[in-house]
Coordinates of C-alpha atoms in Angstrom, one line a residue:
M18 CA -3.9 12.2 47.0
S19 CA -4.8 8.8 45.3
T20 CA -5.6 10.5 42.0
L21 CA -2.1 12.2 42.1
R22 CA -0.5 8.8 42.7
A23 CA -2.5 7.2 39.9
R24 CA -1.6 10.0 37.5
G25 CA 2.1 9.6 38.4
R26 CA 1.9 5.8 37.8
S27 CA 0.2 6.5 34.5
V28 CA 2.9 8.9 33.4
V29 CA 5.7 6.5 34.5
L30 CA 4.0 3.6 32.6
A31 CA 3.6 5.7 29.5
M32 CA 7.3 6.7 29.6
M33 CA 8.3 3.1 30.1
L34 CA 6.2 1.9 27.1
T35 CA 7.6 4.7 24.9
I36 CA 11.2 4.1 25.8
G37 CA 10.7 0.3 25.5
G38 CA 9.0 0.6 22.2
C39 CA 11.8 2.7 20.8
A40 CA 14.5 0.4 22.2
M41 CA 12.9 -2.7 20.7
Q42 CA 12.8 -1.6 17.1
Q43 CA 14.9 -3.8 14.8
P44 CA 17.2 -2.2 12.2
V45 CA 15.8 -2.1 8.7
P46 CA 17.4 -4.7 6.5
L47 CA 19.1 -3.5 3.4
P48 CA 17.3 -4.5 0.2
S49 CA 19.1 -7.1 -1.9
T50 CA 20.6 -6.0 -5.1
F51 CA 18.6 -6.3 -8.3
E52 CA 20.1 -8.7 -10.8
V53 CA 18.8 -8.6 -14.4
Q54 CA 17.7 -12.0 -15.7
P55 CA 17.6 -12.5 -19.4
L56 CA 14.2 -13.4 -20.9
V57 CA 14.0 -16.7 -22.6
K58 CA 11.3 -16.8 -25.3
E59 CA 10.5 -20.5 -24.5
M60 CA 9.5 -19.5 -20.9
W61 CA 6.5 -17.5 -22.1
T62 CA 3.4 -18.9 -23.8
P63 CA 0.5 -16.8 -25.2
K64 CA -2.7 -16.9 -23.1
A65 CA -5.1 -15.5 -25.7
D66 CA -5.2 -15.6 -29.5
N67 CA -7.4 -12.6 -30.0
L68 CA -8.1 -9.3 -28.4
V69 CA -11.3 -7.4 -28.9
L70 CA -11.6 -3.7 -27.8
V71 CA -15.1 -2.2 -27.6
L72 CA -15.5 1.6 -27.7
D73 CA -18.9 2.7 -26.2
A74 CA -19.5 6.1 -27.7
S75 CA -23.2 6.2 -27.0
S76 CA -25.0 9.2 -25.5
S77 CA -24.8 7.9 -22.0
M78 CA -21.0 8.0 -22.1
S79 CA -21.1 11.8 -22.5
Q80 CA -22.7 12.2 -19.1
G81 CA -20.5 12.4 -16.0
Y82 CA -20.4 9.8 -13.3
N83 CA -19.3 10.6 -9.7
G84 CA -17.8 13.9 -10.9
F85 CA -15.7 12.3 -13.7
E86 CA -16.2 12.5 -17.4
K87 CA -16.5 9.0 -18.9
F88 CA -15.9 9.8 -22.5
D89 CA -14.8 13.0 -24.3

């Protein structure tokens, strides 16, 4: 008889937590509208004077790695 009583209490507790959790949800706030800001050239400064790209076309690049082809 005590297991039936414990099971009943567990069911009631689960129902209360479910109902309480749904009741406590806050409404989702609407996102603010996006306003376009003009870009001012003086706000931006270059971080690098040079850019170097290196293309590795060696034979090891033709082999796959983790199922992906590195270089075609």
